[in-house]
CSV table of C-alpha atoms in Angstrom, one decimal:
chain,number,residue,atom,x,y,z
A,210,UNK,CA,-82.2,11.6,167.9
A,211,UNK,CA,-85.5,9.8,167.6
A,212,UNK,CA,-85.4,9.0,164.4
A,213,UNK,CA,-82.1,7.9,163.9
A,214,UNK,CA,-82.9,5.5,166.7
A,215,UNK,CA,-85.5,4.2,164.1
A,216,UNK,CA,-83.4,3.8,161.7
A,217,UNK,CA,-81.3,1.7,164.2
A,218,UNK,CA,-83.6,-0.8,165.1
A,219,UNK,CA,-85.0,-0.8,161.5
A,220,UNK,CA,-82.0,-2.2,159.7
A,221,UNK,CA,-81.6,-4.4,163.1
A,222,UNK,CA,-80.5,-8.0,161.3
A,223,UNK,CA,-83.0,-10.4,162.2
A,224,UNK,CA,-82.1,-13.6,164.7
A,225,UNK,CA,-85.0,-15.6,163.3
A,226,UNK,CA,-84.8,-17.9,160.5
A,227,UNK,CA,-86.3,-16.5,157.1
A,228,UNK,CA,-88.7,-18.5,156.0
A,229,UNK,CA,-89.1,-20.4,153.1
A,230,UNK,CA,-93.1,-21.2,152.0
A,231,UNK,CA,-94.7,-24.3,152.1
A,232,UNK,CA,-95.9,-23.5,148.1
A,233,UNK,CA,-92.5,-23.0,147.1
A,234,UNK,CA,-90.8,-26.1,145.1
A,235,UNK,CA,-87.2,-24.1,144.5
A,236,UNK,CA,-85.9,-22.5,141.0
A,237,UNK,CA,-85.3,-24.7,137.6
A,238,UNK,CA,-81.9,-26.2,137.4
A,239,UNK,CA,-81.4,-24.3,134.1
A,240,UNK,CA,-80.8,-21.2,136.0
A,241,UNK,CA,-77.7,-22.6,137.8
A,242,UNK,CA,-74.5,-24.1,137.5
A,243,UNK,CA,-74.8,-28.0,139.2
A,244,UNK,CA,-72.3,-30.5,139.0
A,245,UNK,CA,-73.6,-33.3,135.9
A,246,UNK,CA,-73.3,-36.3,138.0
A,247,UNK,CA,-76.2,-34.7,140.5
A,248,UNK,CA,-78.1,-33.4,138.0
A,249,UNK,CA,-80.4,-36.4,137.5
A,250,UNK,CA,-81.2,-36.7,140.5
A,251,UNK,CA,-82.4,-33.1,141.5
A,252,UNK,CA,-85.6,-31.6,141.4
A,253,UNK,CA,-85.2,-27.8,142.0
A,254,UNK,CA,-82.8,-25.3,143.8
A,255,UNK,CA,-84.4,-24.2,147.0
A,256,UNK,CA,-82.1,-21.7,148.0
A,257,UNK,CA,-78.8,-20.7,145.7
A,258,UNK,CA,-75.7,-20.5,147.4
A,259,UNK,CA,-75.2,-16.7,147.1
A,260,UNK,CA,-78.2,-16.4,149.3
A,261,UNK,CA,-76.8,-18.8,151.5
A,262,UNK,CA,-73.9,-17.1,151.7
A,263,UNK,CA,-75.8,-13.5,152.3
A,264,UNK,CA,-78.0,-14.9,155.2
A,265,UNK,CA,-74.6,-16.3,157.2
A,266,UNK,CA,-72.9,-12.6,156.4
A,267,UNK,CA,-75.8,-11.6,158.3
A,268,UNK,CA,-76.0,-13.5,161.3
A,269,UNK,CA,-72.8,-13.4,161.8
A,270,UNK,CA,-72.9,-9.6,162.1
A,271,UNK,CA,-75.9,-10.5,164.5
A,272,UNK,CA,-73.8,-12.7,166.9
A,273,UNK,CA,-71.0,-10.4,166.5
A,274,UNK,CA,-73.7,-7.4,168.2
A,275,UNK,CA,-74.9,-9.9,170.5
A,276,UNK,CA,-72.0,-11.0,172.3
A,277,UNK,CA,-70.1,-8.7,174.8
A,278,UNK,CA,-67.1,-11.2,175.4
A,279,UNK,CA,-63.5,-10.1,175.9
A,280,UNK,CA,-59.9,-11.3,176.6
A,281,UNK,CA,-58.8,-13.5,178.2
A,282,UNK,CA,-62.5,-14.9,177.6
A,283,UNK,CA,-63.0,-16.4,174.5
A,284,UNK,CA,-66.4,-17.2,172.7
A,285,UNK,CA,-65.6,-21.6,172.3
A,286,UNK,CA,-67.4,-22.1,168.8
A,287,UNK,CA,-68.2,-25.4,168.7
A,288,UNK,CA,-69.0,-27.5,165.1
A,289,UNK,CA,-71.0,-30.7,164.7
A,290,UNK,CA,-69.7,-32.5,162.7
A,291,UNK,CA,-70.5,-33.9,159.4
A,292,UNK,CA,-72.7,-31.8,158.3
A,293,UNK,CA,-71.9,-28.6,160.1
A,294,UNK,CA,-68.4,-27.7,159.2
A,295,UNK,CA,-69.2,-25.6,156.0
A,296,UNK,CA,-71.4,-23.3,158.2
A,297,UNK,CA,-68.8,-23.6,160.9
A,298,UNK,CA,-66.3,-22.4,159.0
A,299,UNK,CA,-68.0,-19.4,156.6
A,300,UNK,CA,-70.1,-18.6,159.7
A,301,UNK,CA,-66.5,-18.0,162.0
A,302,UNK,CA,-64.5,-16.7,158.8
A,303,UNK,CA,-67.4,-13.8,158.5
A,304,UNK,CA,-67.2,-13.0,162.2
A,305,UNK,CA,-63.6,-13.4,162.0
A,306,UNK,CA,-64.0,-10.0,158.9
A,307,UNK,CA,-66.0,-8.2,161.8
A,308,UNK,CA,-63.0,-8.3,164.2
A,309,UNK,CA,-60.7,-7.3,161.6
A,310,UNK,CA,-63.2,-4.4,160.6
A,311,UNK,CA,-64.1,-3.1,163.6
A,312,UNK,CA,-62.3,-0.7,165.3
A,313,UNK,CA,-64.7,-0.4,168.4
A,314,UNK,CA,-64.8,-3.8,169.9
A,315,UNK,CA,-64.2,-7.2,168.6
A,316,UNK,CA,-65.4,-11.0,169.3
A,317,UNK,CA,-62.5,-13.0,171.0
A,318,UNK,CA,-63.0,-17.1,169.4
A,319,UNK,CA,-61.3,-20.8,169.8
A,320,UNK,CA,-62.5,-23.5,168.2
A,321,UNK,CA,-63.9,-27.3,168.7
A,322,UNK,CA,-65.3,-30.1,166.6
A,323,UNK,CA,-67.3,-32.8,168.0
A,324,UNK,CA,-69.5,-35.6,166.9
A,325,UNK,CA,-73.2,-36.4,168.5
A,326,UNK,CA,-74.1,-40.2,168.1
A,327,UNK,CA,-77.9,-40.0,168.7
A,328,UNK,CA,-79.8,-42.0,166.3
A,329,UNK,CA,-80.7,-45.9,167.2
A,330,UNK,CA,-83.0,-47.7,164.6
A,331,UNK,CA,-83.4,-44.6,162.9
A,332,UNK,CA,-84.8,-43.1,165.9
A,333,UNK,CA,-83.8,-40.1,167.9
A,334,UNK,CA,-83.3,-40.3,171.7
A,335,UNK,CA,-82.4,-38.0,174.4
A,336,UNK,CA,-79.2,-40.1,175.1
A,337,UNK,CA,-76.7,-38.9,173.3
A,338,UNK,CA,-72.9,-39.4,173.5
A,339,UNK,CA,-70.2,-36.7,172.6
A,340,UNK,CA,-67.3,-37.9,170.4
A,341,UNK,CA,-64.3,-35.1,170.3
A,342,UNK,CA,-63.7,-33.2,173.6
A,343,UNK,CA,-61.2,-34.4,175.4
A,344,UNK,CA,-62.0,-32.6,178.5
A,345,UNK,CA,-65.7,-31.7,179.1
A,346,UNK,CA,-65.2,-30.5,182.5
A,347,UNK,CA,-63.3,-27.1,180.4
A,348,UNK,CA,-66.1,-25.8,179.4
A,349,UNK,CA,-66.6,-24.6,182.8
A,350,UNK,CA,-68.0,-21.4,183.2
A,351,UNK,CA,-66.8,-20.6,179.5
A,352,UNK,CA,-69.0,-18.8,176.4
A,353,UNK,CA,-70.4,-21.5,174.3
A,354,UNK,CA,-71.6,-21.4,170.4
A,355,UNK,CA,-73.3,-24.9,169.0
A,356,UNK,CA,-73.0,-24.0,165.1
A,357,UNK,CA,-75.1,-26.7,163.9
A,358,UNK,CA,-76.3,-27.3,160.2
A,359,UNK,CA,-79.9,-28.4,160.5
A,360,UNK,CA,-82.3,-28.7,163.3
A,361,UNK,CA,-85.0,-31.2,162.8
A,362,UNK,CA,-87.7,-32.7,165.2
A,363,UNK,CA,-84.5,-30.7,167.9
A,364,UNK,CA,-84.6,-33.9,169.8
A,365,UNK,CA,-80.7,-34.3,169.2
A,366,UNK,CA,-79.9,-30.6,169.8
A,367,UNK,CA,-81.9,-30.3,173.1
A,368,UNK,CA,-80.2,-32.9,174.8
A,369,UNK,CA,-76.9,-32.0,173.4
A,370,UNK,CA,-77.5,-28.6,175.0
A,371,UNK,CA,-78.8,-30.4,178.4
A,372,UNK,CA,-75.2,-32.2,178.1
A,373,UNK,CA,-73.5,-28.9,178.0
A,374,UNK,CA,-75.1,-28.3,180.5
A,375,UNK,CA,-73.9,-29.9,183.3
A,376,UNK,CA,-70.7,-28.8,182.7
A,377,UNK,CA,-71.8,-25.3,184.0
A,378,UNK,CA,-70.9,-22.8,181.2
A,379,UNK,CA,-71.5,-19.4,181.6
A,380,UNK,CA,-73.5,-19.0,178.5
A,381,UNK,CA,-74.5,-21.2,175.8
A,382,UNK,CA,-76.2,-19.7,172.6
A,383,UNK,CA,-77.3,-21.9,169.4
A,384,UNK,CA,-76.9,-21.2,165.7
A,385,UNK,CA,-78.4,-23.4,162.9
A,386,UNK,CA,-78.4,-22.8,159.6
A,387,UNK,CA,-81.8,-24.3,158.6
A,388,UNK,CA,-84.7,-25.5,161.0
A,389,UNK,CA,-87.0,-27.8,159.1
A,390,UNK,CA,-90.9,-27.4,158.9
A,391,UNK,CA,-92.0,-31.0,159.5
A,392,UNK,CA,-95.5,-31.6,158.7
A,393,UNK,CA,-95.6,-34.7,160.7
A,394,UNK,CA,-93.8,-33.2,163.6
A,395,UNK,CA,-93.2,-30.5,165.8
A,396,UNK,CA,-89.6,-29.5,166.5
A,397,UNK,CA,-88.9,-29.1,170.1
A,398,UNK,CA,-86.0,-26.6,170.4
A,399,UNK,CA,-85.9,-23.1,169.4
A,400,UNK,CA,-82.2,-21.9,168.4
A,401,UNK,CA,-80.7,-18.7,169.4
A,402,UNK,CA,-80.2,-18.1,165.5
A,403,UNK,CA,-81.4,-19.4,162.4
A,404,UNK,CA,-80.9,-18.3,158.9
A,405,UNK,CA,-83.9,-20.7,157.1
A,406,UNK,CA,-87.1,-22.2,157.5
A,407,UNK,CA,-87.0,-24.9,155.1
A,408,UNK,CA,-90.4,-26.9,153.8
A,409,UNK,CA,-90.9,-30.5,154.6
A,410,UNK,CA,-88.7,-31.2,151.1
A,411,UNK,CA,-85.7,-33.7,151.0
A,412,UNK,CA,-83.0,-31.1,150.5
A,413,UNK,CA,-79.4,-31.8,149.9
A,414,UNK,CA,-76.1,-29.4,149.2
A,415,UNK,CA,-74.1,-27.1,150.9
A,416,UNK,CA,-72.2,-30.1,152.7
A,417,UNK,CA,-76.2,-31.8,153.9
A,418,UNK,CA,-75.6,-34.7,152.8
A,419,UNK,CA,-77.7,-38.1,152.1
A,420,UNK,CA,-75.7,-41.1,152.8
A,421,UNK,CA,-72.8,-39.3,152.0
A,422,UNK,CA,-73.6,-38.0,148.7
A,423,UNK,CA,-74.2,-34.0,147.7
A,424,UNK,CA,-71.8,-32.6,150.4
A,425,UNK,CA,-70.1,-31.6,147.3
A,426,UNK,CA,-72.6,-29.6,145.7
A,427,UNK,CA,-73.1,-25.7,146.5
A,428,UNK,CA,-76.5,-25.2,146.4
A,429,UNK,CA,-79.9,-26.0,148.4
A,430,UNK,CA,-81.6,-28.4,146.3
A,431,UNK,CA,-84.3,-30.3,146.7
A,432,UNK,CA,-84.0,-34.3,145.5
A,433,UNK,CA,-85.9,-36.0,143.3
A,434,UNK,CA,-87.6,-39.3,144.2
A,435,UNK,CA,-85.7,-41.1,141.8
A,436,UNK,CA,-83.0,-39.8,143.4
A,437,UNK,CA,-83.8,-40.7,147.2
A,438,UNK,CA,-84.3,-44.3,145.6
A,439,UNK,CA,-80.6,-44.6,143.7
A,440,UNK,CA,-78.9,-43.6,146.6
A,441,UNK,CA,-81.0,-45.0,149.1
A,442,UNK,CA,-78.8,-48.1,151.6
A,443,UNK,CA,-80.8,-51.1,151.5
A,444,UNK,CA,-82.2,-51.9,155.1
A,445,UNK,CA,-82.0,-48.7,156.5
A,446,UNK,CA,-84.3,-45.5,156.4
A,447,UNK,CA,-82.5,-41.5,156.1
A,448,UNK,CA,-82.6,-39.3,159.5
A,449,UNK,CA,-81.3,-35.5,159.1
């Protein structure tokens, strides 16, 4: 009985992000399929998308352990928008397998879509106003999930969560599907659930976007210079 308890918590899926090494500039493009009107502009793949796709698989058998909710609760799974809604939707879609898996329990789920305005001057600030929810006051003593696409300096997602906040919800949990490893700053909120540590690199793909360009390509890539510059907006700097 021992050891099969071992075993358990050996093959336990891991909540924390795997992380990706500072030394590590990504793959050669000539491995992978990559649309031709990016390829120019791309240095390396960081992460391919199968591997992407692998890491959400997991945590979303993670969450689906975690969280003891039944009817009539629901788990409200809510996506920021831009970036997040290809997370948000594989990320739901693979929990959404485990309840029609399972035959011992399953993960009851509504869904929401909002839009955080936080960035003045290229700068973030804890003042933040939520575009989408109708109703705040709902959330009310309900199960929350932020599903988020990348965490940053946190700034953004720690007063987003402060926001929630007030609106006393029973729970609120975090998912992101990259944190980023800033060398010039330390991020200030810890997620629930990560899938990646990324490097300090500029990375597009997998609906991250810069200035509204590579939401259509599949992998993690990492931009070339020449790149940042031909799509850069004059007059304004890049936040993620």
């Amino acid at each position: 009985m021992a050891e099969a308890s071992k075993n358990s918590d050996e093959h336990h899926i891991e909540s924390n992000p795997l992380i990706i090494s500072d030394s590590f500039e990504g793959y050669p493009l000539n491995f992978f399929n990559l649309p031709l009107h990016y390829r120019d502009d791309l240095k390396s793949v960081l992460i391919p998308y199968g591997l992407v796709q692998d890491r959400i698989e997991a945590l979303a058998s993670r969450i689906f352990s975690d969280l003891h909710i039944h009817i009539p609760e629901q788990l409200i799974c809510i996506c920021v928008l831009k970036g997040g809604y290809r997370f948000f939707s594989d990320l739901v879609s693979k929990i959404q397998n485990e309840n029609r898996l399972r035959n011992d329990r399953s993960l009851p789920m509504s869904l929401e879509f909002i839009r955080v305005r936080s960035y003045v001057n290229d700068r973030s600030t804890e003042q933040i106003e939520i575009i989408g929810l109708s109703d705040l006051n709902a959330l009310n003593n309900k199960h929350i999930l932020i599903i988020e696409d990348i965490i940053d300096t946190g700034v953004t997602m720690a007063a987003l969560k402060t926001e929630l906040e007030k609106f006393q919800p029973k729970t609120i949990h975090v998912v992101t599907l990259f944190t980023k490893r800033r060398k010039d700053k330390k991020c200030i909120f810890k997620p629930d659930y990560s899938g990646f540590e990324v490097p300090d690199h500029f990375i597009v793909g997998y609906a991250l976007d810069y200035n509204e360009y590579f939401r259509d390509l599949e992998h993690i890539c990492v931009m070339k210079e020449s790149g940042i510059a031909k799509y850069k907006i004059p007059g304004s700097d890049h936040v993620e």
